[in-house]
């Protein structure tokens, strides 16, 4: 079976929307410094583009997590593969995620980070697939709501491929 990629959101549309998000975030964080947590690997492209467009000072940090359900409860869990470099106590934390799907990853991450008492904790996602939600997550900033399609590009992968595409594409599988 081979895959074909169909453009869903072209590069220019992504850039324009990220610019709008940056303006909104700048308005909300006046006089503050953003402690930006980029969730590896998928959010790297989005976090870089957003950070470049922000006028608010940004401290950039990274986390890598893997999420898995335990099969018996609906809570699921996430394993931290790379933790933050510094403490987020009293910081204005903004989590950057590529895509919100079931919500498992963000739901668990928010409860883990809340324990460290940040001054504020907000979430910014590039894409949201609301039809897939199993775990409630309050998203503060979202780029695009999309249908339930498997997408790649701009950081998102299929079997670690296609992250470097400059647009968001739908994967079509062919015999
Ligand atoms: P959640 O924990 O189910 O919300 O899953 C979020 C993670 O699943 C994202 O950070 C992505 O790594 C991955 N994911 C979900 N949907 C897609 C998709 O359509 N394409 C690529 N990765 C996806
Ligand atoms: Mg991810």
Short mmCIF file of N, CA and C and ligand atoms in Angstrom, two decimals:
data_model
loop_
_atom_site.label_atom_id
_atom_site.label_comp_id
_atom_site.label_asym_id
_atom_site.label_seq_id
_atom_site.Cartn_x
_atom_site.Cartn_y
_atom_site.Cartn_z
N UNK A 1 0.84 -1.20 0.00
CA UNK A 1 0.00 0.00 0.00
C UNK A 1 0.88 1.26 0.00
N UNK A 2 0.51 2.23 -0.82
CA UNK A 2 1.30 3.47 -0.83
C UNK A 2 0.40 4.63 -0.38
N UNK A 3 1.03 5.73 -0.03
CA UNK A 3 0.26 6.89 0.43
C UNK A 3 0.39 8.04 -0.55
N UNK A 4 -0.66 8.84 -0.61
CA UNK A 4 -0.64 10.08 -1.39
C UNK A 4 -1.07 11.20 -0.45
N UNK A 5 -0.43 12.35 -0.58
CA UNK A 5 -0.77 13.46 0.31
C UNK A 5 -1.56 14.51 -0.45
N UNK A 6 -2.70 14.86 0.10
CA UNK A 6 -3.59 15.85 -0.52
C UNK A 6 -3.54 17.11 0.36
N UNK A 7 -3.33 18.26 -0.25
CA UNK A 7 -3.22 19.48 0.55
C UNK A 7 -4.55 19.81 1.23
N UNK A 8 -4.50 20.05 2.53
CA UNK A 8 -5.70 20.44 3.26
C UNK A 8 -5.62 21.92 3.65
N UNK A 9 -4.49 22.33 4.22
CA UNK A 9 -4.30 23.75 4.57
C UNK A 9 -2.98 24.21 3.97
N UNK A 10 -3.03 25.07 2.93
CA UNK A 10 -1.79 25.51 2.30
C UNK A 10 -0.94 26.38 3.23
N UNK A 11 0.34 26.48 2.88
CA UNK A 11 1.31 27.18 3.72
C UNK A 11 0.88 28.62 4.03
N UNK A 12 0.38 29.33 3.01
CA UNK A 12 0.02 30.73 3.21
C UNK A 12 -1.10 30.90 4.24
N UNK A 13 -2.06 29.97 4.17
CA UNK A 13 -3.17 30.01 5.12
C UNK A 13 -2.67 29.73 6.54
N UNK A 14 -1.73 28.80 6.67
CA UNK A 14 -1.15 28.49 7.97
C UNK A 14 -0.46 29.73 8.55
N UNK A 15 0.36 30.37 7.70
CA UNK A 15 1.12 31.53 8.15
C UNK A 15 0.20 32.67 8.57
N UNK A 16 -0.86 32.91 7.78
CA UNK A 16 -1.80 33.98 8.12
C UNK A 16 -2.48 33.72 9.46
N UNK A 17 -2.91 32.49 9.64
CA UNK A 17 -3.63 32.15 10.88
C UNK A 17 -2.68 32.21 12.09
N UNK A 18 -1.44 31.77 11.91
CA UNK A 18 -0.47 31.83 13.02
C UNK A 18 -0.21 33.30 13.38
N UNK A 19 -0.19 34.16 12.37
CA UNK A 19 -0.04 35.60 12.62
C UNK A 19 -1.20 36.14 13.46
N UNK A 20 -2.41 35.69 13.15
CA UNK A 20 -3.58 36.13 13.92
C UNK A 20 -3.49 35.63 15.36
N UNK A 21 -3.08 34.37 15.53
CA UNK A 21 -2.94 33.82 16.88
C UNK A 21 -1.91 34.62 17.68
N UNK A 22 -0.80 34.98 17.02
CA UNK A 22 0.26 35.74 17.70
C UNK A 22 -0.28 37.09 18.18
N UNK A 23 -1.09 37.73 17.36
CA UNK A 23 -1.66 39.03 17.76
C UNK A 23 -2.57 38.87 18.97
N UNK A 24 -3.38 37.82 18.95
CA UNK A 24 -4.30 37.55 20.06
C UNK A 24 -3.51 37.29 21.35
N UNK A 25 -2.46 36.49 21.22
CA UNK A 25 -1.64 36.14 22.39
C UNK A 25 -0.92 37.38 22.92
N UNK A 26 -0.37 38.20 22.01
CA UNK A 26 0.29 39.44 22.43
C UNK A 26 -0.66 40.33 23.23
N UNK A 27 -1.89 40.43 22.78
CA UNK A 27 -2.90 41.25 23.49
C UNK A 27 -3.11 40.72 24.91
N UNK A 28 -3.18 39.39 25.04
CA UNK A 28 -3.50 38.78 26.34
C UNK A 28 -2.31 38.76 27.31
N UNK A 29 -1.10 38.84 26.80
CA UNK A 29 0.08 38.71 27.66
C UNK A 29 0.85 40.02 27.82
N UNK A 30 0.16 41.15 27.64
CA UNK A 30 0.86 42.44 27.76
C UNK A 30 1.56 42.59 29.11
N UNK A 31 2.82 42.99 29.06
CA UNK A 31 3.60 43.20 30.29
C UNK A 31 4.10 41.91 30.91
N UNK A 32 3.85 40.80 30.25
CA UNK A 32 4.29 39.51 30.81
C UNK A 32 5.35 38.87 29.92
N UNK A 33 5.87 37.75 30.41
CA UNK A 33 6.82 36.95 29.64
C UNK A 33 6.20 35.57 29.49
N UNK A 34 6.26 35.03 28.29
CA UNK A 34 5.63 33.71 28.05
C UNK A 34 6.66 32.61 28.26
N UNK A 35 6.32 31.64 29.11
CA UNK A 35 7.14 30.44 29.23
C UNK A 35 6.51 29.41 28.29
N UNK A 36 7.07 29.33 27.09
CA UNK A 36 6.47 28.51 26.04
C UNK A 36 6.99 27.08 26.11
N UNK A 37 6.07 26.13 26.25
CA UNK A 37 6.46 24.72 26.28
C UNK A 37 6.04 24.07 24.97
N UNK A 38 7.05 23.72 24.19
CA UNK A 38 6.83 23.08 22.90
C UNK A 38 6.85 21.56 23.12
N UNK A 39 5.78 20.91 22.71
CA UNK A 39 5.69 19.46 22.90
C UNK A 39 6.30 18.76 21.67
N UNK A 40 7.43 18.09 21.93
CA UNK A 40 8.19 17.41 20.87
C UNK A 40 7.44 16.17 20.39
N UNK A 41 7.57 15.75 19.12
CA UNK A 41 8.31 16.50 18.12
C UNK A 41 7.37 17.37 17.28
N UNK A 42 6.12 16.97 17.25
CA UNK A 42 5.15 17.53 16.30
C UNK A 42 4.97 19.04 16.34
N UNK A 43 5.18 19.64 17.53
CA UNK A 43 4.87 21.07 17.68
C UNK A 43 6.01 22.01 17.32
N UNK A 44 7.15 21.44 16.93
CA UNK A 44 8.34 22.27 16.70
C UNK A 44 8.12 23.33 15.62
N UNK A 45 7.57 22.94 14.50
CA UNK A 45 7.40 23.89 13.39
C UNK A 45 6.43 25.00 13.79
N UNK A 46 5.33 24.62 14.41
CA UNK A 46 4.31 25.59 14.84
C UNK A 46 4.88 26.52 15.91
N UNK A 47 5.57 25.97 16.91
CA UNK A 47 6.12 26.78 18.00
C UNK A 47 7.11 27.81 17.46
N UNK A 48 7.97 27.39 16.53
CA UNK A 48 8.97 28.31 15.96
C UNK A 48 8.28 29.45 15.23
N UNK A 49 7.32 29.12 14.39
CA UNK A 49 6.63 30.13 13.58
C UNK A 49 5.87 31.11 14.48
N UNK A 50 5.21 30.56 15.49
CA UNK A 50 4.44 31.41 16.42
C UNK A 50 5.39 32.31 17.22
N UNK A 51 6.46 31.72 17.74
CA UNK A 51 7.41 32.49 18.55
C UNK A 51 8.00 33.65 17.76
N UNK A 52 8.29 33.41 16.47
CA UNK A 52 8.87 34.47 15.63
C UNK A 52 7.91 35.63 15.42
N UNK A 53 6.62 35.34 15.48
CA UNK A 53 5.61 36.36 15.22
C UNK A 53 5.15 37.08 16.49
N UNK A 54 5.59 36.62 17.66
CA UNK A 54 5.18 37.25 18.92
C UNK A 54 6.07 38.44 19.27
N UNK A 55 5.44 39.50 19.78
CA UNK A 55 6.21 40.64 20.28
C UNK A 55 6.53 40.44 21.76
N UNK A 56 5.73 39.66 22.44
CA UNK A 56 5.93 39.36 23.87
C UNK A 56 7.21 38.54 24.04
N UNK A 57 8.01 38.84 25.09
CA UNK A 57 9.21 38.02 25.32
C UNK A 57 8.85 36.55 25.56
N UNK A 58 9.66 35.66 25.00
CA UNK A 58 9.39 34.22 25.09
C UNK A 58 10.59 33.48 25.65
N UNK A 59 10.34 32.63 26.63
CA UNK A 59 11.33 31.64 27.07
C UNK A 59 10.87 30.33 26.46
N UNK A 60 11.77 29.65 25.77
CA UNK A 60 11.37 28.43 25.07
C UNK A 60 11.88 27.19 25.80
N UNK A 61 10.97 26.28 26.07
CA UNK A 61 11.37 25.02 26.70
C UNK A 61 10.66 23.87 25.96
N UNK A 62 11.13 22.68 26.18
CA UNK A 62 10.61 21.52 25.44
C UNK A 62 10.26 20.38 26.38
N UNK A 63 9.23 19.65 25.99
CA UNK A 63 8.89 18.41 26.70
C UNK A 63 8.58 17.37 25.65
N UNK A 64 8.94 16.13 25.94
CA UNK A 64 8.50 15.04 25.06
C UNK A 64 7.78 14.02 25.90
N UNK A 65 6.59 13.67 25.47
CA UNK A 65 5.79 12.70 26.22
C UNK A 65 5.28 11.63 25.26
N UNK A 66 4.99 10.47 25.81
CA UNK A 66 4.30 9.49 24.98
C UNK A 66 3.03 9.13 25.73
N UNK A 67 1.92 9.05 25.00
CA UNK A 67 0.67 8.80 25.69
C UNK A 67 0.15 7.43 25.32
N UNK A 68 -0.47 6.80 26.25
CA UNK A 68 -1.05 5.48 26.00
C UNK A 68 -2.17 5.28 27.00
N UNK A 69 -3.23 4.61 26.57
CA UNK A 69 -4.30 4.27 27.50
C UNK A 69 -3.89 3.00 28.20
N UNK A 70 -4.38 2.80 29.42
CA UNK A 70 -4.01 1.55 30.08
C UNK A 70 -5.05 0.46 29.81
N UNK A 71 -6.06 0.81 29.00
CA UNK A 71 -7.00 -0.20 28.54
C UNK A 71 -8.14 -0.50 29.50
N UNK A 72 -7.92 -0.20 30.78
CA UNK A 72 -8.96 -0.56 31.75
C UNK A 72 -9.71 0.66 32.28
N UNK A 73 -9.02 1.81 32.34
CA UNK A 73 -9.71 3.02 32.77
C UNK A 73 -9.69 4.01 31.61
N UNK A 74 -10.49 5.07 31.71
CA UNK A 74 -10.52 6.05 30.63
C UNK A 74 -9.50 7.17 30.88
N UNK A 75 -8.82 7.13 32.03
CA UNK A 75 -7.94 8.26 32.36
C UNK A 75 -6.69 8.28 31.49
N UNK A 76 -6.23 7.09 31.08
CA UNK A 76 -4.99 7.02 30.29
C UNK A 76 -3.84 7.56 31.11
N UNK A 77 -2.67 7.62 30.50
CA UNK A 77 -1.54 8.21 31.21
C UNK A 77 -0.52 8.65 30.19
N UNK A 78 0.39 9.52 30.61
CA UNK A 78 1.47 9.90 29.71
C UNK A 78 2.80 9.66 30.40
N UNK A 79 3.76 9.25 29.61
CA UNK A 79 5.10 9.00 30.13
C UNK A 79 5.96 10.18 29.68
N UNK A 80 6.70 10.77 30.62
CA UNK A 80 7.58 11.89 30.26
C UNK A 80 8.92 11.35 29.79
N UNK A 81 9.25 11.65 28.52
CA UNK A 81 10.51 11.19 27.93
C UNK A 81 11.57 12.27 28.08
N UNK A 82 11.15 13.54 27.90
CA UNK A 82 12.06 14.67 28.17
C UNK A 82 11.28 15.68 29.00
N UNK A 83 11.86 16.03 30.15
CA UNK A 83 11.18 16.97 31.05
C UNK A 83 11.70 18.39 30.81
N UNK A 84 11.05 19.36 31.44
CA UNK A 84 11.43 20.76 31.29
C UNK A 84 12.82 21.02 31.86
N UNK A 85 13.47 22.08 31.36
CA UNK A 85 14.80 22.43 31.85
C UNK A 85 14.74 23.20 33.16
N UNK A 86 13.65 24.01 33.34
CA UNK A 86 13.57 24.87 34.54
C UNK A 86 12.22 24.72 35.21
N UNK A 87 12.14 25.31 36.40
CA UNK A 87 10.88 25.29 37.14
C UNK A 87 9.89 26.27 36.51
N UNK A 88 8.61 25.90 36.49
CA UNK A 88 7.58 26.80 35.94
C UNK A 88 6.79 27.49 37.04
N UNK A 89 7.25 27.36 38.28
CA UNK A 89 6.56 28.02 39.39
C UNK A 89 6.49 29.52 39.13
N UNK A 90 5.31 30.09 39.27
CA UNK A 90 5.04 31.52 39.07
C UNK A 90 5.26 32.01 37.63
N UNK A 91 5.42 31.12 36.68
CA UNK A 91 5.60 31.52 35.27
C UNK A 91 4.25 31.52 34.55
N UNK A 92 4.18 32.33 33.48
CA UNK A 92 2.99 32.32 32.62
C UNK A 92 3.23 31.32 31.50
N UNK A 93 2.72 30.13 31.72
CA UNK A 93 3.04 29.00 30.84
C UNK A 93 2.04 28.89 29.69
N UNK A 94 2.57 28.71 28.50
CA UNK A 94 1.74 28.47 27.32
C UNK A 94 2.22 27.17 26.67
N UNK A 95 1.35 26.15 26.70
CA UNK A 95 1.69 24.87 26.08
C UNK A 95 1.37 24.94 24.59
N UNK A 96 2.32 24.52 23.77
CA UNK A 96 2.10 24.52 22.32
C UNK A 96 1.99 23.08 21.83
N UNK A 97 0.83 22.76 21.26
CA UNK A 97 0.59 21.41 20.73
C UNK A 97 0.26 21.48 19.25
N UNK A 98 0.67 20.46 18.52
CA UNK A 98 0.36 20.43 17.09
C UNK A 98 -1.12 20.15 16.84
N UNK A 99 -1.64 19.11 17.52
CA UNK A 99 -3.02 18.70 17.24
C UNK A 99 -3.67 18.12 18.48
N UNK A 100 -4.93 18.47 18.66
CA UNK A 100 -5.72 17.95 19.77
C UNK A 100 -6.65 16.90 19.18
N UNK A 101 -6.46 15.67 19.63
CA UNK A 101 -7.19 14.54 19.07
C UNK A 101 -8.13 14.00 20.16
N UNK A 102 -7.77 12.93 20.83
CA UNK A 102 -8.62 12.44 21.93
C UNK A 102 -8.57 13.40 23.12
N UNK A 103 -7.47 14.14 23.23
CA UNK A 103 -7.28 15.05 24.36
C UNK A 103 -6.50 14.40 25.50
N UNK A 104 -6.17 13.12 25.34
CA UNK A 104 -5.49 12.40 26.42
C UNK A 104 -4.18 13.08 26.84
N UNK A 105 -3.33 13.38 25.84
CA UNK A 105 -2.01 13.95 26.12
C UNK A 105 -2.13 15.27 26.88
N UNK A 106 -2.94 16.18 26.35
CA UNK A 106 -3.04 17.50 26.98
C UNK A 106 -3.73 17.45 28.34
N UNK A 107 -4.73 16.62 28.45
CA UNK A 107 -5.46 16.48 29.70
C UNK A 107 -4.51 16.07 30.84
N UNK A 108 -3.68 15.06 30.56
CA UNK A 108 -2.73 14.57 31.56
C UNK A 108 -1.61 15.59 31.80
N UNK A 109 -1.15 16.20 30.71
CA UNK A 109 -0.06 17.16 30.82
C UNK A 109 -0.47 18.37 31.67
N UNK A 110 -1.69 18.84 31.46
CA UNK A 110 -2.18 19.99 32.22
C UNK A 110 -2.22 19.64 33.71
N UNK A 111 -2.67 18.45 34.05
CA UNK A 111 -2.72 18.12 35.48
C UNK A 111 -1.32 17.94 36.05
N UNK A 112 -0.38 17.42 35.26
CA UNK A 112 1.01 17.27 35.73
C UNK A 112 1.64 18.65 35.97
N UNK A 113 1.46 19.57 35.01
CA UNK A 113 2.11 20.89 35.10
C UNK A 113 1.47 21.77 36.17
N UNK A 114 0.18 21.60 36.39
CA UNK A 114 -0.53 22.42 37.39
C UNK A 114 0.06 22.25 38.78
N UNK A 115 0.58 21.07 39.06
CA UNK A 115 1.15 20.78 40.37
C UNK A 115 2.31 21.72 40.70
N UNK A 116 3.02 22.22 39.67
CA UNK A 116 4.17 23.10 39.88
C UNK A 116 3.79 24.55 40.13
N UNK A 117 2.48 24.82 40.24
CA UNK A 117 2.00 26.18 40.53
C UNK A 117 2.49 27.28 39.59
N UNK A 118 2.27 27.15 38.30
CA UNK A 118 2.57 28.27 37.41
C UNK A 118 1.61 29.43 37.71
N UNK A 119 2.01 30.67 37.36
CA UNK A 119 1.13 31.83 37.58
C UNK A 119 -0.12 31.67 36.71
N UNK A 120 0.07 31.16 35.49
CA UNK A 120 -1.05 30.85 34.61
C UNK A 120 -0.65 29.71 33.70
N UNK A 121 -1.65 28.99 33.18
CA UNK A 121 -1.37 27.84 32.33
C UNK A 121 -2.40 27.83 31.20
N UNK A 122 -1.93 28.11 29.98
CA UNK A 122 -2.83 28.13 28.83
C UNK A 122 -2.34 27.17 27.75
N UNK A 123 -3.25 26.88 26.82
CA UNK A 123 -2.96 25.91 25.78
C UNK A 123 -3.21 26.52 24.40
N UNK A 124 -2.26 26.31 23.50
CA UNK A 124 -2.40 26.78 22.13
C UNK A 124 -2.15 25.60 21.19
N UNK A 125 -3.14 25.27 20.37
CA UNK A 125 -2.99 24.16 19.43
C UNK A 125 -3.15 24.68 18.01
N UNK A 126 -2.41 24.07 17.09
CA UNK A 126 -2.56 24.47 15.69
C UNK A 126 -3.85 23.88 15.12
N UNK A 127 -4.10 22.60 15.42
CA UNK A 127 -5.27 21.90 14.86
C UNK A 127 -6.09 21.26 15.97
N UNK A 128 -7.39 21.17 15.72
CA UNK A 128 -8.28 20.51 16.68
C UNK A 128 -9.24 19.62 15.90
N UNK A 129 -9.34 18.36 16.35
CA UNK A 129 -10.31 17.43 15.75
C UNK A 129 -11.38 17.15 16.80
N UNK A 130 -12.36 18.05 16.95
CA UNK A 130 -13.33 17.92 18.05
C UNK A 130 -14.12 16.61 18.03
N UNK A 131 -14.32 16.03 16.85
CA UNK A 131 -15.10 14.79 16.74
C UNK A 131 -14.44 13.63 17.47
N UNK A 132 -13.14 13.74 17.73
CA UNK A 132 -12.39 12.63 18.32
C UNK A 132 -12.24 12.74 19.85
N UNK A 133 -12.79 13.82 20.44
CA UNK A 133 -12.50 14.08 21.85
C UNK A 133 -13.05 13.04 22.81
N UNK A 134 -12.18 12.54 23.68
CA UNK A 134 -12.59 11.63 24.75
C UNK A 134 -12.32 12.25 26.11
N UNK A 135 -11.33 13.14 26.17
CA UNK A 135 -10.92 13.77 27.43
C UNK A 135 -11.10 15.28 27.27
N UNK A 136 -11.88 15.91 28.14
CA UNK A 136 -12.14 17.34 27.97
C UNK A 136 -10.88 18.18 28.18
N UNK A 137 -10.64 19.13 27.28
CA UNK A 137 -9.50 20.04 27.40
C UNK A 137 -9.99 21.44 27.03
N UNK A 138 -9.68 22.41 27.87
CA UNK A 138 -10.01 23.81 27.53
C UNK A 138 -8.86 24.38 26.73
N UNK A 139 -9.11 24.65 25.46
CA UNK A 139 -8.06 25.22 24.61
C UNK A 139 -8.27 26.73 24.56
N UNK A 140 -7.18 27.47 24.79
CA UNK A 140 -7.29 28.94 24.80
C UNK A 140 -7.11 29.53 23.42
N UNK A 141 -6.24 28.91 22.62
CA UNK A 141 -5.98 29.39 21.26
C UNK A 141 -5.92 28.19 20.33
N UNK A 142 -6.69 28.24 19.24
CA UNK A 142 -6.65 27.15 18.26
C UNK A 142 -6.59 27.73 16.85
N UNK A 143 -5.74 27.14 16.04
CA UNK A 143 -5.61 27.62 14.66
C UNK A 143 -6.77 27.21 13.78
N UNK A 144 -7.00 25.90 13.68
CA UNK A 144 -8.03 25.39 12.77
C UNK A 144 -8.75 24.20 13.38
N UNK A 145 -10.08 24.19 13.25
CA UNK A 145 -10.85 22.98 13.57
C UNK A 145 -10.92 22.17 12.29
N UNK A 146 -10.59 20.89 12.38
CA UNK A 146 -10.61 20.06 11.16
C UNK A 146 -11.50 18.83 11.35
N UNK A 147 -11.88 18.24 10.23
CA UNK A 147 -12.66 17.00 10.24
C UNK A 147 -11.78 15.86 10.75
N UNK A 148 -12.41 14.73 11.01
CA UNK A 148 -11.68 13.56 11.49
C UNK A 148 -10.92 12.89 10.35
N UNK A 149 -9.78 13.48 9.99
CA UNK A 149 -8.90 12.94 8.94
C UNK A 149 -7.51 12.82 9.54
N UNK A 150 -6.73 11.85 9.07
CA UNK A 150 -5.35 11.76 9.53
C UNK A 150 -4.50 12.73 8.71
N UNK A 151 -3.88 13.68 9.39
CA UNK A 151 -3.14 14.72 8.67
C UNK A 151 -1.65 14.66 8.98
N UNK A 152 -0.86 15.19 8.05
CA UNK A 152 0.60 15.24 8.20
C UNK A 152 1.10 16.61 7.75
N UNK A 153 2.36 16.84 8.02
CA UNK A 153 3.01 18.07 7.57
C UNK A 153 3.08 19.12 8.67
N UNK A 154 3.94 20.11 8.48
CA UNK A 154 4.13 21.20 9.42
C UNK A 154 4.36 20.64 10.84
N UNK A 155 5.14 19.56 10.90
CA UNK A 155 5.48 18.95 12.19
C UNK A 155 4.81 17.62 12.42
N UNK A 156 3.64 17.42 11.82
CA UNK A 156 2.90 16.17 12.05
C UNK A 156 3.42 15.05 11.15
N UNK A 157 3.45 13.84 11.71
CA UNK A 157 4.03 12.73 10.96
C UNK A 157 3.05 11.59 10.74
N UNK A 158 3.42 10.77 9.75
CA UNK A 158 2.85 9.44 9.62
C UNK A 158 4.05 8.51 9.62
N UNK A 159 4.18 7.67 10.65
CA UNK A 159 5.35 6.79 10.83
C UNK A 159 6.65 7.60 10.70
N UNK A 160 6.69 8.75 11.35
CA UNK A 160 7.86 9.66 11.40
C UNK A 160 8.16 10.36 10.07
N UNK A 161 7.32 10.17 9.07
CA UNK A 161 7.56 10.83 7.78
C UNK A 161 6.67 12.06 7.62
N UNK A 162 7.05 12.90 6.69
CA UNK A 162 6.27 14.07 6.24
C UNK A 162 6.27 15.27 7.18
N UNK A 163 7.02 15.23 8.28
CA UNK A 163 7.00 16.36 9.22
C UNK A 163 7.43 17.66 8.54
N UNK A 164 8.32 17.53 7.54
CA UNK A 164 8.92 18.71 6.92
C UNK A 164 8.08 19.31 5.78
N UNK A 165 6.90 18.77 5.51
CA UNK A 165 6.05 19.40 4.50
C UNK A 165 5.64 20.79 5.02
N UNK A 166 5.67 21.81 4.15
CA UNK A 166 5.35 23.16 4.64
C UNK A 166 3.84 23.44 4.75
N UNK A 167 3.01 22.44 4.46
CA UNK A 167 1.56 22.59 4.53
C UNK A 167 0.97 21.42 5.32
N UNK A 168 -0.33 21.51 5.65
CA UNK A 168 -1.02 20.38 6.28
C UNK A 168 -1.70 19.58 5.17
N UNK A 169 -1.43 18.28 5.14
CA UNK A 169 -2.01 17.42 4.11
C UNK A 169 -2.74 16.24 4.71
N UNK A 170 -3.67 15.69 3.92
CA UNK A 170 -4.40 14.49 4.32
C UNK A 170 -3.72 13.29 3.69
N UNK A 171 -3.54 12.23 4.48
CA UNK A 171 -2.93 11.02 3.95
C UNK A 171 -4.01 10.15 3.31
N UNK A 172 -3.82 9.86 2.03
CA UNK A 172 -4.74 8.94 1.33
C UNK A 172 -3.96 7.66 1.04
N UNK A 173 -4.52 6.55 1.48
CA UNK A 173 -3.85 5.27 1.25
C UNK A 173 -4.39 4.63 -0.02
N UNK A 174 -3.46 4.13 -0.83
CA UNK A 174 -3.85 3.52 -2.11
C UNK A 174 -3.34 2.09 -2.17
N UNK A 175 -4.13 1.24 -2.80
CA UNK A 175 -3.71 -0.17 -3.00
C UNK A 175 -2.52 -0.23 -3.96
P1 LIG B 1 -4.31 12.90 21.84
O1 LIG B 1 -3.56 12.61 23.09
O2 LIG B 1 -5.19 11.74 21.42
O3 LIG B 1 -5.05 14.21 21.83
O4 LIG B 1 -3.24 12.88 20.67
C1 LIG B 1 -2.47 13.92 20.37
C2 LIG B 1 -1.25 13.44 19.61
O5 LIG B 1 -1.57 12.39 18.68
C3 LIG B 1 -0.72 14.57 18.77
O6 LIG B 1 0.23 15.33 19.51
C4 LIG B 1 -0.10 13.83 17.60
O7 LIG B 1 1.21 13.44 17.90
C5 LIG B 1 -0.94 12.59 17.44
N1 LIG B 1 -1.96 12.76 16.38
C6 LIG B 1 -3.29 12.84 16.54
N2 LIG B 1 -3.92 13.01 15.37
C7 LIG B 1 -2.96 13.03 14.42
C8 LIG B 1 -2.98 13.20 12.99
O8 LIG B 1 -4.02 13.36 12.31
N3 LIG B 1 -1.76 13.18 12.37
C9 LIG B 1 -0.59 13.02 13.04
N4 LIG B 1 -0.54 12.88 14.36
C10 LIG B 1 -1.70 12.87 15.06
MG1 LIG B 2 2.35 15.17 19.18
#
